[in-house]
Short mmCIF file of C-alpha atoms in Angstrom, two decimals:
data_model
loop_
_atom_site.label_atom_id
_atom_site.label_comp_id
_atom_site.label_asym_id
_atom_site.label_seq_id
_atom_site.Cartn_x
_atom_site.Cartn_y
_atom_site.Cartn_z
CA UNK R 297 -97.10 -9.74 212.29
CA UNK R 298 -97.86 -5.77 211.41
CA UNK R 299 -100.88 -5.22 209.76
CA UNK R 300 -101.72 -2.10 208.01
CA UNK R 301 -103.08 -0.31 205.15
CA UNK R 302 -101.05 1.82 202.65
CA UNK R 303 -100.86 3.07 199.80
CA UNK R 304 -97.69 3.83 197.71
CA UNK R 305 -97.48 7.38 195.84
CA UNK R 306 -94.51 9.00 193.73
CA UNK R 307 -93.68 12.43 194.46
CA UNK R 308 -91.29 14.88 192.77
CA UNK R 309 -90.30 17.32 195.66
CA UNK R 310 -87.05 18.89 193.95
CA UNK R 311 -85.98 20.35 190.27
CA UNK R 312 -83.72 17.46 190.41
CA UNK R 313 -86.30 15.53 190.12
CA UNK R 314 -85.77 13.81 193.06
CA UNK R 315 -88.32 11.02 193.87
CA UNK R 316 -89.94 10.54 196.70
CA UNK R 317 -91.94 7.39 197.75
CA UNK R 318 -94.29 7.36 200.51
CA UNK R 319 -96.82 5.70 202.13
CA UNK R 320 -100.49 6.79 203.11
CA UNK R 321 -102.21 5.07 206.29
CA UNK R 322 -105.53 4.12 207.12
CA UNK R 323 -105.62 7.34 209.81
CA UNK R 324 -104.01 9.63 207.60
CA UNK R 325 -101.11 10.18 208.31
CA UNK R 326 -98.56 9.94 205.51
CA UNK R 327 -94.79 8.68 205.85
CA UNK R 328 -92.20 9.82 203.69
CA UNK R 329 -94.00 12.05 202.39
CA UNK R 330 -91.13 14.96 202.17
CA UNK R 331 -87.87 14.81 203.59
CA UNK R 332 -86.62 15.90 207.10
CA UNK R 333 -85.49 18.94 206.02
CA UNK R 334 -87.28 21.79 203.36
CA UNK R 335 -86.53 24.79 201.66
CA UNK R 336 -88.33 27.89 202.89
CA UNK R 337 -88.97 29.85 199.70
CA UNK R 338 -85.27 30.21 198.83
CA UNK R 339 -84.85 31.72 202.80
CA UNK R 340 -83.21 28.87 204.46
CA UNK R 341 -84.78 26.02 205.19
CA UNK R 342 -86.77 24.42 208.55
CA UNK R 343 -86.44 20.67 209.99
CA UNK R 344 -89.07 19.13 211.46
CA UNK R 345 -87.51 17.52 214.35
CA UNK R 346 -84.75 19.02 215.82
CA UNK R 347 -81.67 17.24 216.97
CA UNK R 348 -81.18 18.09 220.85
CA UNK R 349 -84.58 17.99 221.38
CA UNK R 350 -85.49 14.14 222.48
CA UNK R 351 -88.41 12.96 219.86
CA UNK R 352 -89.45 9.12 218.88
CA UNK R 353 -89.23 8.47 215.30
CA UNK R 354 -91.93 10.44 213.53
CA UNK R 355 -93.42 10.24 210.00
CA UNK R 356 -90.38 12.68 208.93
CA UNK R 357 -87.82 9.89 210.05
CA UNK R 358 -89.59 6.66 208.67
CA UNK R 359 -90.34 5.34 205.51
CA UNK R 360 -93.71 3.90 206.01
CA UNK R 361 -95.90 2.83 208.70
CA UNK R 362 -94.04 -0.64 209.20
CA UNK R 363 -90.85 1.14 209.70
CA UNK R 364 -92.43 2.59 212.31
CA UNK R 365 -94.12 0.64 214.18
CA UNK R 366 -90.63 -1.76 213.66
CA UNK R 367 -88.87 1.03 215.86
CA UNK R 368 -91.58 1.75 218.52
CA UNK R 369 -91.21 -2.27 219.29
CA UNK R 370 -87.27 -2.05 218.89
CA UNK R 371 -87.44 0.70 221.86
CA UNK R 372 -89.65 -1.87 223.59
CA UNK R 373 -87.56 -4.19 223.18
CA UNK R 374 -84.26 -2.11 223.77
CA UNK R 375 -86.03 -1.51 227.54
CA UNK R 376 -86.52 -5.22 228.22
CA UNK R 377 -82.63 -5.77 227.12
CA UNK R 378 -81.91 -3.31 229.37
CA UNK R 379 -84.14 -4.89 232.16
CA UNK R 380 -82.77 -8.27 231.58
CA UNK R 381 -79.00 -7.34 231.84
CA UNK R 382 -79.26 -5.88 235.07
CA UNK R 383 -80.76 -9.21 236.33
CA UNK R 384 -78.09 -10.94 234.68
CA UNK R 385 -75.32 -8.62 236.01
CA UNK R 386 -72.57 -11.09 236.33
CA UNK R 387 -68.53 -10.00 237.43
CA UNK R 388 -67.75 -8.53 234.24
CA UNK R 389 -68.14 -5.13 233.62
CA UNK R 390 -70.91 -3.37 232.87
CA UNK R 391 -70.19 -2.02 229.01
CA UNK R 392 -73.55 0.03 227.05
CA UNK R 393 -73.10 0.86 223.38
CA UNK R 394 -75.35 3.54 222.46
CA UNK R 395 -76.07 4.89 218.81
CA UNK R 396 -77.86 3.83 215.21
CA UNK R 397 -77.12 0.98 212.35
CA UNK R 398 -73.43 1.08 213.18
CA UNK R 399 -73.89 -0.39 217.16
CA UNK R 400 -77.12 -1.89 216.53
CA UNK R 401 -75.11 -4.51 214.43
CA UNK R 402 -73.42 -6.19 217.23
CA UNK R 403 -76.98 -7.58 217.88
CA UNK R 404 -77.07 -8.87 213.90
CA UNK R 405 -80.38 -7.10 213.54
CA UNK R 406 -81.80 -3.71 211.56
CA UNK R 407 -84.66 -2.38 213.48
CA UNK R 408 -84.73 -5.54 215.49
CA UNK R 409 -85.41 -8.10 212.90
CA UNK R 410 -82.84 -10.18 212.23
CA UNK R 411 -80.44 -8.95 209.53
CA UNK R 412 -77.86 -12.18 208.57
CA UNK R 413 -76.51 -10.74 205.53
CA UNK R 414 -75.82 -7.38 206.45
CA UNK R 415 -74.24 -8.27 209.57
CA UNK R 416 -72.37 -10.85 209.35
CA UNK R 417 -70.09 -11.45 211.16
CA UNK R 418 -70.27 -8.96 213.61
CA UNK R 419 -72.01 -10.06 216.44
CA UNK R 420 -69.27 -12.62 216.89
CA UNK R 421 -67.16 -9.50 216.95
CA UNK R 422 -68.59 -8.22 220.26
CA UNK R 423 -68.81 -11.18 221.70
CA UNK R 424 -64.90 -11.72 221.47
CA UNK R 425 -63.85 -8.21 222.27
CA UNK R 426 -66.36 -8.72 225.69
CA UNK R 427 -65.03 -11.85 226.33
CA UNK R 428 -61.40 -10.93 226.02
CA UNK R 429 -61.83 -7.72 227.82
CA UNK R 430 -63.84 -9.34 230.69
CA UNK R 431 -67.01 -6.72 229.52
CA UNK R 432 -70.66 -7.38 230.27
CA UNK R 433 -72.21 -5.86 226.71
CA UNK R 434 -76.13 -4.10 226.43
CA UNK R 435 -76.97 -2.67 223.00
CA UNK R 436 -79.05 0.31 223.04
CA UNK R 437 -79.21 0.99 219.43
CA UNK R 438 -82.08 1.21 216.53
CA UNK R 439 -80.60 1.18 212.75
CA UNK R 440 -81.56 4.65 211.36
CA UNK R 441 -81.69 6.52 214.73
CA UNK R 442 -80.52 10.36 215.06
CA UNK R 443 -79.29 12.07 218.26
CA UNK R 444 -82.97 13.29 218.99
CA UNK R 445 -84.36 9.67 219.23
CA UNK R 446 -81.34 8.45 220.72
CA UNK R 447 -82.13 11.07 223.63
CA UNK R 448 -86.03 10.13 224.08
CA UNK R 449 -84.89 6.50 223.98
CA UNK R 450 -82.57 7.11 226.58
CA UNK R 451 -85.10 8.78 228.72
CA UNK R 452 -87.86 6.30 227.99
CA UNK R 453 -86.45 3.47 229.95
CA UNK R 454 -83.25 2.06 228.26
CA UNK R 455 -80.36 3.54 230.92
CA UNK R 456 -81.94 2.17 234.24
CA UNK R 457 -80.28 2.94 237.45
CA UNK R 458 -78.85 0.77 238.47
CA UNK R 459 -76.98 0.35 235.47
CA UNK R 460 -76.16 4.25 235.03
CA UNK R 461 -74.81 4.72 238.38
CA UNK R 462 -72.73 1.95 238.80
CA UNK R 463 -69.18 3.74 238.83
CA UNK R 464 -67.54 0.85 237.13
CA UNK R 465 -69.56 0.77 233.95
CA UNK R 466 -68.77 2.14 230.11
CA UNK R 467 -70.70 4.02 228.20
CA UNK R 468 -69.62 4.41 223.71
CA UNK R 469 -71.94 7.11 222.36
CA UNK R 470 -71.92 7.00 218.68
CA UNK R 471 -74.30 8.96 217.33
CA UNK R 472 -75.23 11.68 214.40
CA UNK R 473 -74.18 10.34 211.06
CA UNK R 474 -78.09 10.19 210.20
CA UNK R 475 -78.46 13.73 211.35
CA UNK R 476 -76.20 14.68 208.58
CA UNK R 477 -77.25 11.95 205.89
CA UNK R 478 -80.97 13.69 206.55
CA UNK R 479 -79.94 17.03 205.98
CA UNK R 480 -79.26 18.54 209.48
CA UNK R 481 -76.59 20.90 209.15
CA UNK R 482 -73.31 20.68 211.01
CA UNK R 483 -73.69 23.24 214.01
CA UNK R 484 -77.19 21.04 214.56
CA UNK R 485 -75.60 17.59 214.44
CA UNK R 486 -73.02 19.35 216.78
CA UNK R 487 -75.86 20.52 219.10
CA UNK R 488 -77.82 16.95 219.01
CA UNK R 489 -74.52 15.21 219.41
CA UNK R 490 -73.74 17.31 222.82
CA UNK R 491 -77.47 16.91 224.10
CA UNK R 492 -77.09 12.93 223.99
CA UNK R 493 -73.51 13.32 225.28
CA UNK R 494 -74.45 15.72 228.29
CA UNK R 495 -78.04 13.78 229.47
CA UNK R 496 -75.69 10.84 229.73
CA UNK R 497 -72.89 12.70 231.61
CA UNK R 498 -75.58 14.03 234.32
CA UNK R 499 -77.38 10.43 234.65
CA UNK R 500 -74.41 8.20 234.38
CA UNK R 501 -71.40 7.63 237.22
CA UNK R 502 -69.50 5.83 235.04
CA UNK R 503 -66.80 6.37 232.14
CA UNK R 504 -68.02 7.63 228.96
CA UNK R 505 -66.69 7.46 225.34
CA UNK R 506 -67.61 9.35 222.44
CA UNK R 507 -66.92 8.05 219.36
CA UNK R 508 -66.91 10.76 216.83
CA UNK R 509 -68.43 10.11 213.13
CA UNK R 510 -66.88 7.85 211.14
CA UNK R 511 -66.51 9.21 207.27
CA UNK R 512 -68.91 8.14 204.83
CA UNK R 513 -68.93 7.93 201.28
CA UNK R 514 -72.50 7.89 199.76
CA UNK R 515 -72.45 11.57 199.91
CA UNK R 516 -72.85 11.75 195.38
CA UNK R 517 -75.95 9.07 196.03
CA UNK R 518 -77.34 10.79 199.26
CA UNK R 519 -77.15 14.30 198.58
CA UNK R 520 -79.47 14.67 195.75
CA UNK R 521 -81.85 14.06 197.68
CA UNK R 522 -81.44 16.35 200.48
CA UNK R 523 -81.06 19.14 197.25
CA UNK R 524 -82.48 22.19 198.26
CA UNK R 525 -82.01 22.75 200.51
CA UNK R 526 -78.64 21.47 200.53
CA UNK R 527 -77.08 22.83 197.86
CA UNK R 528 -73.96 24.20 196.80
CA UNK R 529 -73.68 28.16 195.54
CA UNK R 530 -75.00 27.37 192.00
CA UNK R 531 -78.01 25.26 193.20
CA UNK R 532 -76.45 21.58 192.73
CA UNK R 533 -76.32 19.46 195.37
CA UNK R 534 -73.11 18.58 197.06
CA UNK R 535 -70.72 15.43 196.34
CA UNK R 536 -69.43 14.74 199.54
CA UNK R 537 -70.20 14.28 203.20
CA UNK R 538 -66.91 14.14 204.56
CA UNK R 539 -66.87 18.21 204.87
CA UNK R 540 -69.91 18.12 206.89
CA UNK R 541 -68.42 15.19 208.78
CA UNK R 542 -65.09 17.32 209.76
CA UNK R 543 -67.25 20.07 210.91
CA UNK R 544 -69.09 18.24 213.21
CA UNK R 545 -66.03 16.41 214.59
CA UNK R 546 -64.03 19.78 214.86
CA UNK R 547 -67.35 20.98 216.51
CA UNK R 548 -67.36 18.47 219.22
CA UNK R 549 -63.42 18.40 220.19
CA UNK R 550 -64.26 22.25 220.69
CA UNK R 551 -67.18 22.06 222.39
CA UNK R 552 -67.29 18.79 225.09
CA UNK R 553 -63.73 19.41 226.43
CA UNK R 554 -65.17 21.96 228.91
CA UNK R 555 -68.13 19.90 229.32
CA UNK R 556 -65.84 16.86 230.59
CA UNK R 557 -64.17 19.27 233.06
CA UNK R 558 -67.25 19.98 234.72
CA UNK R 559 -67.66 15.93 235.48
CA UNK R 560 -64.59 14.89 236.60
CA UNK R 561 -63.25 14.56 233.10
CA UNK R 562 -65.29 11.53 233.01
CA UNK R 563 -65.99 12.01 229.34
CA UNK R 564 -63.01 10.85 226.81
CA UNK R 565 -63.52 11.37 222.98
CA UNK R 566 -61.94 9.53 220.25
CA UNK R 567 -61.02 9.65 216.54
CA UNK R 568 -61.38 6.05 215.13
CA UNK R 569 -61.21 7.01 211.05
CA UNK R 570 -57.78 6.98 209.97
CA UNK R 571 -58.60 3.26 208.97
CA UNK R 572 -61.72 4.27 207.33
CA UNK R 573 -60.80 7.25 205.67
CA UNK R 574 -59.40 6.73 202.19
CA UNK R 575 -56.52 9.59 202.53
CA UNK R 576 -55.79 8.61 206.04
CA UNK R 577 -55.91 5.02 205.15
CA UNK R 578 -53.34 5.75 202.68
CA UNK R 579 -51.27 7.33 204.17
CA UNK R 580 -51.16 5.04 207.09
CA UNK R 581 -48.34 2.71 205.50
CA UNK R 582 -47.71 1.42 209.35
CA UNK R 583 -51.25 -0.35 209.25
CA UNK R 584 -52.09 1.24 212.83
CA UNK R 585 -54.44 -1.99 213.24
CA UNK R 586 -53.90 -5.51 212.31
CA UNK R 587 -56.19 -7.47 209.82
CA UNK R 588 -56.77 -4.15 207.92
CA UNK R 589 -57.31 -5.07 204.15
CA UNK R 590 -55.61 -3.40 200.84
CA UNK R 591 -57.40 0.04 199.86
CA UNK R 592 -58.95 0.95 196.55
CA UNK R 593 -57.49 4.94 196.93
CA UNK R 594 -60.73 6.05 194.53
CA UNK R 595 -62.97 6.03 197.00
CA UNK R 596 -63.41 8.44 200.01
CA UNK R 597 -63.84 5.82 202.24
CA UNK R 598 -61.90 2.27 202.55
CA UNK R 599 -64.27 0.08 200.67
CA UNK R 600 -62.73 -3.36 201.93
CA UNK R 601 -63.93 -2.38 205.69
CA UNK R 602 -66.89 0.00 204.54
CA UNK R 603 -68.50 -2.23 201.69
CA UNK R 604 -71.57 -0.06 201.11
CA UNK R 605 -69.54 3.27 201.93
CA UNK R 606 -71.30 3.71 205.67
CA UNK R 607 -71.62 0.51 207.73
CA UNK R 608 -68.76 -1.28 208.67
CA UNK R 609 -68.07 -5.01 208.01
CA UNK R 610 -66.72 -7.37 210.42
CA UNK R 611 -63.21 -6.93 210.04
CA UNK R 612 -64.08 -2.55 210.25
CA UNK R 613 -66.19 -3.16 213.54
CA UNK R 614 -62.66 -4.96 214.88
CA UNK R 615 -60.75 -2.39 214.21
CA UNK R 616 -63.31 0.46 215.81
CA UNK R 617 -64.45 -1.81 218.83
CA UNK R 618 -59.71 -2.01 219.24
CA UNK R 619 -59.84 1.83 218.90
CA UNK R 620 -62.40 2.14 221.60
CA UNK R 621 -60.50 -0.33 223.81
CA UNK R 622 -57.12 1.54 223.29
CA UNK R 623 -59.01 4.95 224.15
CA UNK R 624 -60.24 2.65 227.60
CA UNK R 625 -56.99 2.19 228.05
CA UNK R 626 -54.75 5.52 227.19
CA UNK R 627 -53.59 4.70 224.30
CA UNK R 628 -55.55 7.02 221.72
CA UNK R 629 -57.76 9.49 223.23
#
C-alpha cells in the first residue's frame, strides 16, 4: 500500500482555459503541476525532459505522487521479469516487447496493477500468438512511458545479457506515441524514437523490429491541452494528431535505414496502420487481416479495434501482433 500526503490544486495554465490538476507532496515537490512542454514568452517553447536523453519518470511525466511511485515499482518489477525469464529460458524463442500502454497490455496491467477492463482480452492474445509461433514472450513495458524512460529503463536492468546477446532472440520496439500526445514535436519524437532504437541495436545480437506509431484519434480532446505551445497559426490548438504521427513515421523510414546497414541490417521496420487508420481502413475493401470488424468512416481512427481512439482492443492487438509476425517472416516489411 502507498502512503502519502497530497494535496489537490486547480490551475489555469492556458487562455483556453485549460485545467490543470496537480498534486503537492509532503517534500515539496509538486506533480502535474504544468505540462511537459511550455511556451517561452511567445519564442518557442522548452520541454523538460528530452526524448533521447534516458530519464525515469519525473514530476513532468506523472500525475501525482502515486503515479509515481506506481512506475518506479513497475521498473522494479519489469527487472525481476526480466531476471525470471532468463531462468526460465525454455526451447522457444526468446521474443521482448518493448514500449508504453500499447505492449504493456499483453501483461493485462496499467502501471503494473492489474487492469481487467481495459485489457481484456489481450493477454490471451499473446499467449496464443507465442504459443503458435513457438515464442518465449518478456514484457518490458510501463503504460504512459516515452522514448526517454523507455531508454533509462532499458539501461537500468531490464535487457540482461544474456538475453540481449542471444542471436536467436526478437526484439518489437514500439515506442513514442506519448512523446507526441505530451507535446514533443515531431523531429524530437523522431530523435527519441532513434535513441531507443540504436542503444538496442549496439546491446542486442538479435533481430529487431520497429513498429512505427500507430494513428490516434484523441488529437480534438488532447490537444487543448498541449495549447501553446502547440498551436496552429491563429493561436488555436490543433485537431489532429495524425499529421504529427506521419511526420514522425516519414522521419524514421528516412532516418534508421542507414542505421540498419551499419548492423547487418539487423533492424526491420514496419507499418501496421492500414487497419487502424480510418482512410486506409476504408479503402482496404480486401480486409488485409481476418477478424477485422465494420468501420464507422467518421472517425480518424477504426473505432471497432481502437475503442477509446489510442489503445487497441483484443481483436486490434491480433491484427498488430499478425503484422509483426508477417514482418518476422517477409511478408510486410
Amino acid at each position: 500500500t502507498l502512503s502519502y500526503n497530497a494535496t489537490t490544486t486547480i490551475l489555469r495554465l492556458s487562455p483556453l482555459e485549460t485545467v490543470w490538476s496537480f498534486s503537492s507532496h509532503e517534500d515539496g515537490t509538486h506533480y502535474g503541476v504544468s505540462p511537459m512542454c511550455d511556451d517561452i514568452d511567445g519564442f518557442g517553447y522548452t520541454c523538460h525532459e528530452t526524448p533521447e536523453i534516458p530519464s525515469p519518470r519525473t514530476n513532468y511525466s506523472v500525475k501525482n505522487k502515486k503515479q509515481y511511485d506506481l512506475w518506479w515499482e513497475a521498473h522494479t518489477a519489469l527487472n525481476q521479469s526480466a531476471a525470471h525469464h532468463v531462468r526460465r529460458r525454455s526451447n522457444f524463442q526468446p521474443l521482448v516487447l518493448m514500449g508504453d500502454s500499447i505492449t504493456e497490455a499483453y501483461l493485462g496491467t496499467v502501471m503494473g496493477e492489474p487492469q481487467k477492463q481495459a485489457t481484456e482480452g489481450i493477454p490471451a492474445v499473446l499467449s496464443e500468438m507465442a504459443q503458435s509461433e513457438s515464442f518465449h514472450p518478456l514484457v518490458l513495458a510501463i503504460a504512459g512511458d516515452q522514448t526517454q524512460h523507455l531508454l533509462y529503463r532499458l539501461q537500468h536492468g531490464e535487457l540482461p545479457s544474456s538475453i540481449s546477446q542471444d542471436e536467436n532472440a526478437i526484439f518489437v520496439i514500439h515506442i513514442g506515441t506519448n512523446n507526441i500526445g505530451k507535446g514533443h514535436l515531431p523531429e524530437k519524437t523522431v530523435d527519441g524514437i532513434v535513441a531507443v532504437t540504436s542503444y538496442v541495436l549496439s546491446n542486442t545480437a538479435g533481430q529487431i523490429i520497429l513498429v512505427e506509431i500507430l494513428p490516434r484519434g484523441d488529437g480534438s480532446k488532447k490537444y487543448p491541452r498541449l495549447c501553446p505551445p502547440q498551436c496552429d497559426s491563429y493561436g488555436k490548438p490543433f485537431t489532429s494528431f495524425l499529421p504529427a504521427v506521419d511526420k514522425v513515421n516519414a522521419g524514421l523510414r528516412k532516418i534508421l535505414p542507414d542505421i540498419s546497414y551499419e548492423y547487418d541490417d539487423r533492424l526491420s521496420i514496419v507499418d501496421c496502420s492500414s487497419s487502424f487508420r480510418m482512410m486506409d481502413a476504408a479503402n482496404n475493401a480486401s480486409n488485409k487481416y481476418k477478424d477485422e470488424p465494420t468501420i464507422n468512416q467518421e472517425e480518424e481512427v477504426n473505432v471497432s479495434l481502437m475503442p477509446d481512439r489510442l489503445h487497441p482492443n483484443a481483436n486490434g492487438h491480433r491484427i498488430l501482433l499478425q503484422c509483426v509476425i508477417d514482418c518476422l517472416h517477409g511478408k510486410n516489411c
